Coordinates of C-alpha atoms in Angstrom, one line a residue:
M1 CA 109.4 92.0 120.4
L2 CA 110.4 88.4 119.5
A3 CA 109.4 87.2 123.0
E4 CA 105.9 88.5 122.4
R5 CA 105.6 86.2 119.4
R6 CA 106.9 83.2 121.4
C7 CA 110.1 83.2 119.4
K8 CA 112.9 81.4 121.3
I9 CA 116.5 80.6 120.7
S10 CA 116.7 76.9 119.7
Y11 CA 120.4 76.6 119.5
K12 CA 123.3 78.8 120.8
A13 CA 126.6 78.5 118.9
P14 CA 129.5 80.1 120.8
L15 CA 132.8 81.0 119.1
V16 CA 136.2 81.6 120.6
I17 CA 137.3 85.2 121.1
D18 CA 139.5 85.4 118.0
P19 CA 138.2 82.6 115.7
N20 CA 139.9 81.6 112.5
R21 CA 138.2 80.4 109.3
S22 CA 138.3 76.8 110.4
N23 CA 136.6 77.5 113.7
I24 CA 133.8 79.5 111.9
T25 CA 133.4 76.8 109.2
D26 CA 133.0 74.0 111.8
L27 CA 130.4 76.0 113.7
L28 CA 128.4 77.0 110.7
V29 CA 128.2 73.4 109.5
K30 CA 126.6 72.5 112.8
V31 CA 124.2 75.4 112.4
A32 CA 123.3 74.3 108.9
L33 CA 122.2 70.8 110.2
T34 CA 119.6 72.4 112.5
E35 CA 116.0 73.2 111.5
S36 CA 116.1 76.9 112.0
R37 CA 117.0 79.1 109.1
I38 CA 116.9 82.3 111.2
I39 CA 120.4 83.1 112.4
V40 CA 121.2 86.0 114.8
L41 CA 124.8 87.0 114.7
H42 CA 126.2 88.8 117.7
A43 CA 129.9 89.3 117.0
Y44 CA 132.9 91.6 117.2
A45 CA 133.5 93.9 114.2
G46 CA 137.0 92.3 113.8
W47 CA 135.8 88.9 112.8
G48 CA 132.0 89.3 112.2
P49 CA 132.3 90.0 108.5
Q50 CA 134.3 86.8 108.1
V51 CA 131.3 84.8 109.3
F52 CA 129.3 86.1 106.3
T53 CA 132.2 85.2 104.0
V54 CA 132.2 81.6 105.2
A55 CA 128.4 81.4 105.3
K56 CA 128.3 82.4 101.6
Y57 CA 130.9 79.8 100.8
L58 CA 128.8 77.1 102.5
G59 CA 125.6 78.3 100.6
M60 CA 124.0 79.7 103.7
M61 CA 123.5 83.2 102.3
G62 CA 120.9 82.0 99.7
T63 CA 117.1 81.8 99.5
G64 CA 115.4 80.5 102.6
Y65 CA 117.9 81.9 105.2
V66 CA 117.3 85.0 107.4
W67 CA 120.4 86.7 108.9
I68 CA 120.0 89.2 111.7
A69 CA 123.1 91.0 112.9
T70 CA 123.1 93.0 116.1
H71 CA 124.3 96.7 116.1
W72 CA 127.9 95.8 115.6
L73 CA 127.4 95.6 111.9
T74 CA 125.9 99.1 111.6
T75 CA 128.8 100.4 113.8
E76 CA 131.3 98.8 111.4
I77 CA 129.5 100.2 108.3
D78 CA 129.1 103.7 109.7
T79 CA 132.7 103.8 110.9
N80 CA 134.4 102.5 107.8
F81 CA 131.9 103.4 105.0
P82 CA 132.2 102.5 102.3
L83 CA 133.2 98.9 103.0
P84 CA 135.0 96.9 100.3
S85 CA 132.6 95.6 97.7
S86 CA 133.7 92.0 98.3
M87 CA 132.7 92.4 102.0
M88 CA 129.3 93.9 101.0
D89 CA 128.7 91.1 98.5
D90 CA 129.0 88.5 101.3
M91 CA 126.3 90.1 103.5
Q92 CA 123.5 90.8 100.9
G93 CA 120.0 90.7 102.5
V94 CA 121.2 90.8 106.1
L95 CA 119.0 92.7 108.6
T96 CA 120.7 94.7 111.3
F97 CA 119.9 97.5 113.7
R98 CA 121.2 101.0 114.5
M99 CA 120.4 103.0 117.6
Y100 CA 118.0 105.7 116.5
T101 CA 119.1 109.3 117.1
P102 CA 116.7 112.0 115.8
E103 CA 117.9 114.5 113.2
T104 CA 118.3 117.8 115.1
E105 CA 120.2 121.0 114.5
L106 CA 122.6 120.1 117.3
K107 CA 123.4 116.7 115.7
R108 CA 123.9 118.3 112.3
K109 CA 126.4 120.8 113.7
F110 CA 128.3 118.1 115.5
V111 CA 128.5 115.9 112.4
S112 CA 129.7 118.8 110.4
R113 CA 132.4 119.7 112.9
W114 CA 133.5 116.0 112.9
S115 CA 133.7 115.9 109.1
N116 CA 135.9 119.0 109.1
L117 CA 138.2 117.5 111.8
T118 CA 138.7 114.2 109.9
S119 CA 138.6 115.5 106.3
G120 CA 142.4 115.8 106.1
Q121 CA 143.2 112.4 107.5
K122 CA 144.2 109.6 105.2
G123 CA 141.8 107.1 106.6
K124 CA 138.6 109.0 107.3
I125 CA 136.7 107.7 110.4
G126 CA 132.9 108.0 110.2
L127 CA 130.6 108.7 113.1
N128 CA 128.5 105.8 114.5
A129 CA 125.7 105.7 117.1
C130 CA 128.1 104.5 119.8
G131 CA 130.3 107.5 119.2
L132 CA 127.4 109.9 119.5
Y133 CA 126.2 108.3 122.8
A134 CA 129.8 108.4 124.1
Y135 CA 129.9 112.2 123.4
D136 CA 126.6 112.7 125.3
T137 CA 127.9 110.5 128.1
V138 CA 130.8 112.8 128.7
W139 CA 128.4 115.7 129.0
L140 CA 126.2 113.7 131.3
L141 CA 129.1 113.0 133.6
A142 CA 130.1 116.7 133.5
H143 CA 126.5 117.7 134.6
A144 CA 126.5 115.0 137.3
I145 CA 130.0 116.0 138.7
N146 CA 129.0 119.7 138.7
A147 CA 125.9 118.9 140.7
F148 CA 128.1 116.7 143.0
F149 CA 130.3 119.7 143.8
D150 CA 127.4 122.0 144.2
Q151 CA 126.0 119.7 146.9
G152 CA 129.3 119.9 148.8
G153 CA 130.9 116.7 147.6
N154 CA 134.6 116.2 147.5
I155 CA 137.0 113.8 145.8
S156 CA 138.3 111.2 148.2
F157 CA 139.1 107.5 148.1
S158 CA 139.5 104.8 150.6
N159 CA 140.5 101.1 150.7
D160 CA 137.9 98.4 150.6
S161 CA 138.5 95.4 152.9
R162 CA 136.8 93.2 150.4
L163 CA 139.5 93.9 147.8
T164 CA 142.4 93.1 150.2
Q165 CA 141.3 89.5 150.1
L166 CA 142.1 89.5 146.3
R167 CA 145.9 90.0 146.7
R168 CA 146.7 86.9 144.8
G169 CA 146.8 87.1 141.0
D170 CA 148.2 89.3 138.3
L171 CA 145.4 91.9 138.4
N172 CA 146.4 93.5 141.7
L173 CA 142.8 94.2 142.6
D174 CA 143.9 95.0 146.1
A175 CA 145.6 98.1 144.9
M176 CA 142.3 99.7 143.9
S177 CA 140.5 102.3 146.0
I178 CA 136.8 103.1 146.4
F179 CA 135.4 106.5 145.6
N180 CA 133.7 107.7 148.8
G181 CA 131.1 109.9 147.0
G182 CA 130.0 107.1 144.6
N183 CA 126.4 106.9 145.9
L184 CA 125.8 110.6 145.6
L185 CA 127.4 110.8 142.2
L186 CA 125.3 107.9 140.9
R187 CA 122.2 109.6 142.2
N188 CA 123.1 112.7 140.3
I189 CA 123.8 110.7 137.2
L190 CA 120.4 109.1 137.3
Q191 CA 118.7 112.5 137.9
V192 CA 120.3 114.3 134.9
N193 CA 117.8 115.5 132.4
M194 CA 119.5 117.0 129.3
T195 CA 119.2 117.1 125.5
G196 CA 122.2 115.9 123.7
I197 CA 123.1 115.1 120.1
T198 CA 121.3 111.8 120.5
G199 CA 118.2 113.4 121.7
P200 CA 116.6 113.5 125.2
F201 CA 119.0 112.0 127.7
K202 CA 117.2 110.8 130.8
F203 CA 117.0 107.7 132.9
T204 CA 113.9 105.7 133.9
P205 CA 113.4 104.5 137.5
D206 CA 114.8 101.1 136.4
R207 CA 118.0 102.9 135.3
N208 CA 117.4 102.6 131.5
L209 CA 117.4 105.4 129.0
I210 CA 114.0 106.7 128.2
H211 CA 112.5 105.9 124.8
P212 CA 115.0 103.4 123.4
A213 CA 114.5 103.1 119.7
F214 CA 116.3 101.4 116.8
E215 CA 116.4 101.8 113.0
I216 CA 116.0 98.6 111.1
I217 CA 118.5 98.3 108.3
N218 CA 118.6 96.0 105.2
V219 CA 122.0 95.5 103.6
I220 CA 121.5 95.9 99.8
G221 CA 124.0 96.4 97.0
T222 CA 126.9 98.6 98.0
G223 CA 125.0 100.3 100.8
I224 CA 122.2 100.0 103.3
R225 CA 118.4 100.6 103.1
K226 CA 116.3 101.8 106.1
I227 CA 113.1 99.8 106.2
G228 CA 111.6 101.0 109.4
Y229 CA 111.9 101.7 113.1
W230 CA 111.2 100.0 116.4
S231 CA 110.6 101.5 119.8
N232 CA 109.1 100.4 123.0
Y233 CA 106.7 103.3 122.7
S234 CA 105.1 102.7 119.3
G235 CA 106.4 99.3 118.2
L236 CA 107.2 98.7 114.5
S237 CA 106.7 101.6 112.2
V238 CA 107.9 103.1 108.9
V239 CA 108.2 106.5 110.4
P240 CA 110.3 107.6 113.4
P241 CA 108.7 107.4 116.8
E242 CA 106.8 110.5 117.8
Y243 CA 106.5 110.7 121.6
T244 CA 104.3 113.8 121.5
K245 CA 101.5 111.7 120.0
P246 CA 99.6 108.8 121.5
P247 CA 101.0 105.4 120.3
N248 CA 99.3 103.6 117.5
H249 CA 99.4 99.8 118.2
S250 CA 96.9 98.8 115.5
S251 CA 98.0 95.9 113.3
S252 CA 97.9 98.1 110.2
S253 CA 100.5 100.5 111.6
Q254 CA 102.8 97.8 112.8
S255 CA 104.6 97.3 109.5
L256 CA 107.9 97.8 107.7
Y257 CA 108.9 98.5 104.1
S258 CA 109.6 95.4 102.0
V259 CA 112.8 93.5 102.7
I260 CA 115.2 92.1 100.2
W261 CA 116.1 88.8 101.8
P262 CA 119.3 86.7 101.1
G263 CA 119.1 85.3 97.6
Q264 CA 117.8 88.6 96.3
T265 CA 114.2 87.7 96.9
T266 CA 111.3 89.7 98.3
Q267 CA 109.4 86.5 99.2
K268 CA 109.3 86.1 103.0
P269 CA 111.4 83.0 104.0
R270 CA 109.7 80.2 105.9
G271 CA 112.5 80.4 108.4
W272 CA 112.9 76.7 109.1
V273 CA 113.5 73.3 107.4
F274 CA 113.5 69.8 108.6
P275 CA 116.9 69.2 110.1
N276 CA 119.1 66.5 108.7
N277 CA 119.9 65.2 112.2
G278 CA 116.6 66.2 113.8
R279 CA 113.8 64.2 115.3
H280 CA 110.2 63.8 114.1
L281 CA 107.6 66.3 115.4
R282 CA 106.0 64.9 118.6
I283 CA 102.3 65.4 118.3
G284 CA 100.2 64.7 121.4
V285 CA 96.8 63.1 120.9
P286 CA 94.3 62.7 123.7
K287 CA 93.3 59.1 124.5
R288 CA 89.6 59.8 124.7
V289 CA 87.2 57.4 126.3
S290 CA 84.0 59.0 125.1
F291 CA 83.0 60.7 121.9
R292 CA 85.7 58.8 120.0
E293 CA 84.2 60.1 116.7
F294 CA 86.5 63.1 117.1
V295 CA 89.7 61.2 117.9
S296 CA 90.4 57.6 119.1
Y297 CA 93.4 55.5 119.7
T298 CA 93.6 51.7 119.2
E299 CA 95.8 49.9 121.6
G300 CA 98.3 47.4 120.1
N301 CA 98.6 48.7 116.6
D302 CA 99.1 52.4 117.6
M303 CA 96.3 53.5 115.2
F304 CA 94.7 56.9 115.5
T305 CA 91.4 57.6 113.8
G306 CA 88.7 60.2 114.0
Y307 CA 87.6 63.5 112.5
C308 CA 90.4 65.5 114.0
I309 CA 93.0 63.1 112.6
D310 CA 91.4 63.3 109.1
V311 CA 91.5 67.1 109.2
F312 CA 95.2 67.0 110.3
T313 CA 96.3 64.6 107.5
A314 CA 94.3 66.5 104.9
A315 CA 96.1 69.7 105.9
L316 CA 99.4 68.0 105.7
N317 CA 98.6 66.7 102.2
V318 CA 98.1 70.3 101.0
L319 CA 101.6 71.4 102.1
P320 CA 104.2 71.4 99.3
Y321 CA 106.7 69.6 101.5
A322 CA 106.8 66.5 103.7
V323 CA 106.4 66.8 107.5
P324 CA 107.8 63.9 109.5
Y325 CA 105.8 63.5 112.7
K326 CA 104.9 60.9 115.4
L327 CA 101.6 60.7 117.1
I328 CA 101.9 60.1 120.8
P329 CA 98.8 59.2 122.9
F330 CA 98.2 61.3 126.0
G331 CA 96.2 60.0 128.9
D332 CA 95.6 56.7 130.7
G333 CA 92.7 55.5 128.5
V334 CA 90.5 55.0 131.6
K335 CA 89.1 58.5 131.7
N336 CA 89.2 61.5 129.4
P337 CA 92.5 63.4 129.8
R338 CA 92.5 67.1 130.8
E339 CA 93.0 69.1 127.7
T340 CA 94.6 72.0 129.5
E341 CA 97.3 69.6 130.7
L342 CA 97.9 68.5 127.1
V343 CA 98.3 72.1 126.0
H344 CA 100.7 72.7 129.0
E345 CA 102.8 69.9 127.7
I346 CA 103.3 71.9 124.5
Q347 CA 104.4 74.9 126.5
T348 CA 107.0 72.9 128.4
G349 CA 108.4 71.3 125.2
E350 CA 107.2 67.8 125.9
F351 CA 105.1 67.9 122.7
D352 CA 105.7 70.0 119.6
G353 CA 101.9 70.2 119.0
A354 CA 98.6 68.5 119.7
I355 CA 95.7 67.2 117.7
G356 CA 92.2 66.8 119.0
D357 CA 88.9 68.3 119.9
I358 CA 90.6 70.9 122.1
A359 CA 88.5 74.0 122.9
I360 CA 90.1 77.4 122.5
I361 CA 89.8 79.1 125.8
T362 CA 91.7 82.1 127.3
N363 CA 94.2 80.4 129.5
R364 CA 95.1 77.9 126.8
T365 CA 95.9 80.6 124.3
R366 CA 98.5 81.9 126.7
M367 CA 100.3 78.5 126.4
A368 CA 100.2 77.7 122.7
D369 CA 99.0 78.9 119.3
F370 CA 95.8 77.4 117.8
T371 CA 94.9 76.8 114.2
Q372 CA 91.7 78.1 112.8
P373 CA 88.7 76.3 114.4
F374 CA 86.8 73.8 112.4
I375 CA 83.5 74.1 114.4
E376 CA 81.9 76.7 116.5
S377 CA 81.8 75.7 120.1
G378 CA 80.4 76.8 123.5
L379 CA 78.8 75.4 126.5
V380 CA 75.1 74.4 126.3
V381 CA 72.6 72.9 128.7
V382 CA 70.9 69.7 127.9
A383 CA 67.9 68.3 129.9
P384 CA 65.2 65.7 129.6
V385 CA 62.0 66.8 128.0
R386 CA 58.4 65.5 128.2
T387 CA 56.6 64.7 125.0
T388 CA 52.9 65.4 124.6
L389 CA 51.0 64.2 121.5
N390 CA 47.8 66.2 120.7
S391 CA 45.4 63.4 119.9
N392 CA 42.3 65.1 121.4
P393 CA 39.4 65.2 118.9
W394 CA 38.6 68.7 120.0
A395 CA 42.2 69.8 119.2
F396 CA 40.8 71.9 116.2
L397 CA 39.5 74.4 118.8
R398 CA 42.9 74.9 120.4
P399 CA 44.4 77.4 117.9
F400 CA 42.1 80.2 119.4
S401 CA 41.2 80.9 122.9
P402 CA 37.5 80.9 123.9
M403 CA 37.5 84.7 123.9
M404 CA 38.9 84.7 120.4
W405 CA 36.3 82.3 119.2
G406 CA 33.5 84.5 120.8
V407 CA 34.9 87.7 119.2
T408 CA 35.2 86.0 115.8
A409 CA 31.6 84.7 115.9
A410 CA 30.3 88.1 117.0
F411 CA 32.1 89.8 114.1
F412 CA 30.6 87.2 111.7
L413 CA 27.1 88.3 112.8
I414 CA 27.9 92.0 112.9
V415 CA 29.4 92.0 109.4
G416 CA 26.5 90.0 108.0
T417 CA 24.0 92.3 109.6
V418 CA 25.9 95.5 108.4
V419 CA 26.0 94.1 104.8
W420 CA 22.3 93.2 104.9
I421 CA 21.4 96.7 106.1
L422 CA 23.4 98.3 103.3
E423 CA 22.2 95.9 100.6
H424 CA 18.6 94.9 101.2
R425 CA 17.1 98.0 99.7
L426 CA 19.0 97.7 96.4
N427 CA 19.8 94.0 96.2
D428 CA 17.2 91.3 95.7
D429 CA 19.5 88.6 97.2
F430 CA 19.1 90.2 100.6
R431 CA 15.3 90.6 100.5
G432 CA 12.6 88.2 101.9
P433 CA 10.7 87.3 105.0
P434 CA 12.5 87.6 108.4
K435 CA 13.3 83.9 108.5
N436 CA 15.0 83.9 105.1
T437 CA 16.8 87.2 106.0
M438 CA 18.3 85.5 109.1
V439 CA 19.4 82.5 107.1
T440 CA 20.9 84.8 104.5
I441 CA 22.9 86.8 107.1
L442 CA 24.3 83.6 108.7
W443 CA 25.1 81.9 105.4
F444 CA 26.7 85.0 103.9
S445 CA 28.9 85.5 107.0
F446 CA 29.9 81.8 107.2
S447 CA 30.6 81.5 103.5
T448 CA 33.0 84.4 103.5
W449 CA 35.3 82.3 105.7
F450 CA 35.9 80.1 102.6
F451 CA 35.5 83.0 100.2
A452 CA 32.6 81.1 98.7
H453 CA 29.7 83.6 99.2
R454 CA 27.3 83.7 96.2
E455 CA 25.5 86.9 97.1
N456 CA 26.6 89.9 95.1
T457 CA 27.0 93.3 96.8
V458 CA 25.7 96.3 94.8
S459 CA 26.2 99.3 97.1
T460 CA 29.5 101.0 97.3
L461 CA 29.5 100.9 101.1
G462 CA 28.6 97.3 101.1
R463 CA 31.5 96.4 98.9
L464 CA 33.9 98.5 101.0
V465 CA 32.8 96.6 104.2
L466 CA 33.1 93.3 102.4
I467 CA 36.6 94.0 101.2
I468 CA 37.8 94.9 104.7
W469 CA 36.1 91.9 106.1
L470 CA 37.6 89.5 103.6
F471 CA 41.1 90.9 104.4
V472 CA 40.5 90.2 108.1
V473 CA 39.2 86.7 107.3
L474 CA 42.4 86.0 105.3
I475 CA 44.5 86.9 108.3
I476 CA 42.4 84.8 110.7
N477 CA 42.3 81.9 108.3
S478 CA 46.1 81.9 107.9
S479 CA 46.7 82.1 111.6
Y480 CA 44.3 79.4 112.4
T481 CA 45.7 77.0 109.8
A482 CA 49.3 77.6 111.0
S483 CA 48.4 77.0 114.6
L484 CA 46.3 73.9 113.9
T485 CA 49.1 72.4 111.8
S486 CA 51.6 72.9 114.6
I487 CA 49.3 71.4 117.2
L488 CA 48.5 68.3 115.1
T489 CA 51.9 67.6 113.7
V490 CA 54.6 68.9 116.0
Q491 CA 55.3 67.2 119.4
Q492 CA 55.2 69.7 122.2
L493 CA 58.5 69.4 124.2
S494 CA 58.7 70.8 127.7
S495 CA 61.2 70.6 130.5
S496 CA 61.4 71.8 134.1
I497 CA 64.8 73.3 133.3
K498 CA 64.3 76.4 131.1
G499 CA 67.9 77.4 130.8
L500 CA 71.1 78.1 132.7
D501 CA 69.5 80.6 135.1
T502 CA 66.9 78.2 136.4
L503 CA 69.5 75.5 136.7
L504 CA 71.8 77.6 138.7
A505 CA 69.0 78.9 140.9
S506 CA 68.1 75.3 141.9
N507 CA 70.2 73.0 144.1
D508 CA 70.0 70.1 141.8
P509 CA 73.1 68.1 140.7
I510 CA 74.7 69.2 137.4
G511 CA 76.5 66.8 135.1
Y512 CA 79.6 67.6 133.1
Q513 CA 82.1 65.7 131.0
Q514 CA 85.1 64.5 132.9
G515 CA 88.3 66.2 131.8
S516 CA 86.4 69.1 130.3
F517 CA 87.0 72.8 131.2
A518 CA 83.3 73.0 132.0
R519 CA 84.0 72.0 135.7
S520 CA 86.5 74.9 136.3
Y521 CA 84.2 77.3 134.5
L522 CA 81.2 76.3 136.6
T523 CA 83.1 76.6 139.9
D524 CA 85.4 79.6 139.1
E525 CA 83.1 81.8 136.9
L526 CA 79.6 80.8 137.9
N527 CA 80.4 80.0 141.6
V528 CA 78.6 76.6 141.5
D529 CA 79.4 74.5 144.6
E530 CA 81.6 71.5 143.7
S531 CA 79.2 69.2 145.6
R532 CA 76.6 69.8 142.9
L533 CA 78.9 68.7 140.1
V534 CA 78.8 65.1 138.9
P535 CA 81.5 63.9 136.5
L536 CA 80.2 61.8 133.6
I537 CA 82.3 59.9 131.0
M538 CA 80.3 58.1 128.4
P539 CA 77.2 59.3 126.5
D540 CA 75.3 56.4 128.1
D541 CA 76.2 57.9 131.5
Y542 CA 74.7 61.2 130.3
A543 CA 71.4 59.4 129.3
K544 CA 71.2 57.4 132.5
A545 CA 71.9 60.3 134.8
L546 CA 69.3 62.5 133.0
K547 CA 66.7 59.8 133.0
D548 CA 67.2 59.1 136.7
G549 CA 66.9 62.7 137.6
P550 CA 68.1 64.5 140.7
H551 CA 65.8 62.6 143.0
R552 CA 67.1 59.1 142.0
G553 CA 70.8 59.8 142.0
G554 CA 71.0 61.4 138.6
V555 CA 71.3 65.0 137.5
A556 CA 68.9 67.7 136.5
A557 CA 70.9 68.7 133.4
V558 CA 74.3 68.3 131.8
I559 CA 76.5 71.2 130.7
D560 CA 79.0 70.4 128.0
E561 CA 80.4 71.7 124.8
G562 CA 78.0 72.1 121.9
A563 CA 79.9 69.7 119.6
Y564 CA 79.6 66.8 122.0
I565 CA 76.0 67.5 122.8
E566 CA 75.0 67.6 119.1
L567 CA 76.6 64.2 118.7
F568 CA 74.9 63.0 121.9
L569 CA 71.4 64.2 120.7
S570 CA 71.9 62.8 117.2
S571 CA 70.8 59.3 118.5
R572 CA 68.7 60.3 121.6
C573 CA 65.4 62.1 121.2
D574 CA 64.4 62.1 124.9
F575 CA 66.6 65.1 125.6
S576 CA 67.0 68.6 124.2
I577 CA 69.1 71.7 124.5
V578 CA 67.3 74.2 126.7
G579 CA 67.8 77.9 126.9
Q580 CA 70.3 79.8 124.8
D581 CA 73.7 78.4 123.7
S582 CA 75.2 79.7 126.9
P583 CA 77.4 80.4 128.6
K584 CA 79.8 81.1 125.8
P585 CA 83.1 81.9 127.5
V586 CA 85.2 80.1 124.9
G587 CA 86.2 80.2 121.3
D588 CA 85.9 77.2 119.1
L589 CA 87.2 73.7 118.5

């Protein structure tokens, strides 16, 4: 469980077999000087409680500390409950574990019989999980031996030549004999399937008990408090594991009841402090050659600047405590370093962390944890574009096609004629000789384009036709105005590369930023031949390669992270992002 969260033991502090108070004090003083405040105590019941006594004396049982005791503590508590109040006071807030055994009728009967057997004794001995498993182990061996005899086995021993070589010493190992039926008995033990007082008793193929589970215990007051369970089947839970139901691994179900930590607080401890004898945090910073706006390193004075550095220092200023750190450049300063190698240095322990424009991709998240991204990222394709200015004096005709112009003119005449037919009998404005009638029809139709017609319509049908026509004119007028504005004011950009698909379909060279993950993505995921890839370093290299083109030693397009391309395009208008923001196999910066 701890390994899944990348928790590791930073310091191992061994004690002698039977330590005295002085030995424990010397060791805990060394532990107190380290940065970790999460202490796992694996001890014998005979001297384990004394460690808590000394820790309390040294102030190590207060706020900020986390103490986790292995199952020896619950064994001691269950066996000798109740413990002396002074001993319980020394271990307030400690977390410990107990092997989980389900509450069954068989277990209740056994516990009742045990209580009756020990009730008359002066020092009552309680039952612990180890005792319950020991009882089931005896029955397990009985079943295995019974099967051994049923299979025709017999009890016989023989000397082992390997033990005769160990005659020297006080242990007299050469006097031991080997059970001849050991392999058969072991096979029978591993095949036993029984239900004991601890629940189902069966072994897995790797010789472990099925469904191991633990109760998580919090020592509070004069007793203990159960805050949850853990099993390899369902993980953390506030209810006992149920193997008849499918496991629920959702984040909402992986929880425990609240914990009372050392110092009688419910606030979760941070778990670490800066050690009194510790070193500064070693933070790796890439020595970038290009796009130094994100992060840059100045030789000589060891100065680090850039947007990423500003974000890091601003985050540190928000913390309520000081963080001593040292920025260490990573790379040779001649070319951009590989960011994956920098992240790998964190995994190996060379660096404690890293600052920079480091893209969050799958294989890197397996090596280290990332903070929240400050900008959305992804790979984009940038290519040169051709600019065409529409200065043609006949550009006002381009919003509509010739067919559209013809249909529009025909509708003008048709609507004018229909309105004249409906109005000339009732309306004096539409009467007159044929020449005047034709002029009236043309003028009326044309003036409706600008909603400036002066002729009144009298008939109901004429007004209905005019209302419909004016609505159509409004739509045509709006479309024409928008298209003409775009043609006359916006530069039309075009490129031979329409997107990633057309780029991959061609055999033209493709540029990428040296040190970026784009190279491995193109070769491993998109199966682009390495001979087509051209490493580029500086933004000027991008511009030159794109201007030269594939036929003059350049590239057809450049694939890089969106953040770099936006910075590149901010000062260069001859290029543009083509296609969608793709591919997008990554997270963010």
